Short mmCIF file of C-alpha atoms in Angstrom, two decimals:
data_model
loop_
_atom_site.label_atom_id
_atom_site.label_comp_id
_atom_site.label_asym_id
_atom_site.label_seq_id
_atom_site.Cartn_x
_atom_site.Cartn_y
_atom_site.Cartn_z
CA MET T 6 0.00 0.00 0.00
CA GLU T 7 1.19 3.49 -0.68
CA GLY T 8 -0.24 6.89 -0.04
CA THR T 9 -1.07 9.47 2.56
CA LEU T 10 -2.23 7.06 5.23
CA TYR T 11 -2.16 8.74 8.64
CA ALA T 12 -1.10 6.50 11.52
CA ASP T 13 -3.90 7.65 13.82
CA ARG T 14 -6.56 6.90 11.23
CA TYR T 15 -5.19 3.94 9.28
CA GLY T 16 -2.71 2.42 11.74
CA THR T 17 -4.81 -0.60 12.71
CA MET T 18 -5.79 -1.25 9.10
CA LEU T 19 -2.10 -1.22 8.15
CA GLN T 20 -0.87 -3.25 11.12
CA ASN T 21 -3.39 -6.10 10.91
CA PRO T 22 -2.30 -7.62 7.58
CA VAL T 23 1.36 -7.39 8.61
CA ARG T 24 0.66 -9.24 11.86
CA ALA T 25 -1.54 -11.83 10.14
CA HIS T 26 0.82 -12.55 7.25
CA ARG T 27 3.10 -15.51 7.88
CA GLY T 28 5.54 -14.56 5.14
CA VAL T 29 7.82 -11.59 4.76
CA SER T 30 6.16 -8.24 5.35
CA ARG T 31 8.01 -4.96 5.27
CA CYS T 32 6.78 -1.42 5.81
CA TYR T 33 8.67 1.70 4.81
CA TYR T 34 8.20 5.33 5.67
CA LEU T 35 9.74 8.02 3.49
CA GLY T 36 11.13 10.40 6.10
CA VAL T 37 11.47 13.52 3.99
CA ALA T 38 11.01 17.05 5.35
CA TYR T 39 8.19 19.19 3.98
CA ALA T 40 10.51 21.44 1.95
CA GLU T 41 12.08 18.41 0.26
CA THR T 42 8.63 16.92 -0.33
CA VAL T 43 7.65 20.07 -2.24
CA LEU T 44 10.86 19.96 -4.30
CA ARG T 45 10.36 16.29 -5.22
CA HIS T 46 6.68 16.84 -5.96
CA ALA T 47 7.59 19.59 -8.45
CA THR T 48 9.57 17.06 -10.52
CA MET T 49 6.50 14.98 -11.34
CA PRO T 50 5.95 14.83 -15.11
CA ASP T 51 2.14 15.18 -14.96
CA ALA T 52 1.48 18.92 -15.39
CA LEU T 53 -2.28 18.56 -14.86
CA TYR T 54 -1.70 16.76 -11.57
CA LEU T 55 0.72 19.49 -10.47
CA GLU T 56 -1.96 22.11 -11.23
CA HIS T 57 -4.44 20.34 -8.97
CA VAL T 58 -2.12 19.19 -6.19
CA THR T 59 -0.23 22.23 -5.00
CA ALA T 60 2.29 22.97 -2.26
CA ASP T 61 -0.66 24.17 -0.15
CA HIS T 62 -2.28 20.74 -0.50
CA LEU T 63 0.98 19.09 0.50
CA ARG T 64 1.22 21.37 3.55
CA ASP T 65 -2.27 20.31 4.62
CA TRP T 66 -1.47 16.62 4.13
CA TYR T 67 2.08 16.59 5.49
CA ARG T 68 2.76 15.08 8.90
CA GLU T 69 6.37 14.77 9.96
CA LYS T 70 7.34 11.36 11.39
CA ASP T 71 3.78 10.01 11.28
CA LEU T 72 5.01 6.51 12.08
CA LEU T 73 3.02 3.44 13.02
CA PRO T 74 3.38 2.16 16.57
CA GLU T 75 5.70 -0.72 17.49
CA ALA T 76 8.46 0.43 15.09
CA LEU T 77 6.70 -1.37 12.26
CA GLU T 78 8.24 0.81 9.57
CA THR T 79 11.79 1.24 8.37
CA VAL T 80 12.46 4.93 7.79
CA ILE T 81 14.04 5.82 4.47
CA ASP T 82 15.64 9.22 4.93
CA THR T 83 16.30 12.06 2.53
CA ALA T 84 19.90 11.02 1.90
CA SER T 85 18.86 7.69 0.33
CA THR T 86 18.92 7.86 -3.45
CA LEU T 87 16.20 6.19 -5.49
CA ASP T 88 18.55 3.34 -6.41
CA GLU T 89 19.70 2.88 -2.80
CA THR T 90 16.10 2.81 -1.63
CA ILE T 91 15.11 0.23 -4.24
CA GLN T 92 18.12 -1.94 -3.40
CA GLN T 93 17.37 -1.73 0.34
CA ILE T 94 13.76 -2.78 -0.16
CA LEU T 95 14.70 -5.61 -2.51
CA ARG T 96 17.38 -6.87 -0.10
CA GLU T 97 15.26 -6.62 3.07
CA SER T 98 12.21 -8.22 1.46
CA GLY T 99 14.20 -11.01 -0.17
CA LEU T 100 13.03 -9.98 -3.61
CA ASP T 101 16.66 -9.62 -4.71
CA ARG T 102 16.81 -13.44 -4.65
CA VAL T 103 13.73 -13.97 -6.80
CA LEU T 104 14.34 -14.63 -10.47
CA PRO T 105 12.58 -12.24 -12.86
CA VAL T 106 9.53 -13.54 -14.68
CA ASP T 107 9.52 -13.17 -18.46
CA ARG T 108 6.14 -11.74 -19.38
#
């Protein structure tokens, strides 16, 4: 799942499947400050989306360190590059050991 899912509102909904799942479950939180969030948002290629979702919207939605209880999430901080983040998630989830499927 991905999105603006506030811990106080969606925490139980997010925790339950992780607790119930017997396989590997990993949760990640992108720990990026508001100013950096705005900068990254501005790089999105969808101009129409950028017209409708402004920095003011982001300010209303943004909650710093809105983490789930019980340290369920691994925090990915601002210094992590996209490639580093992908590699971390692949490694920690075990997906780096899964052969690609030819589709």
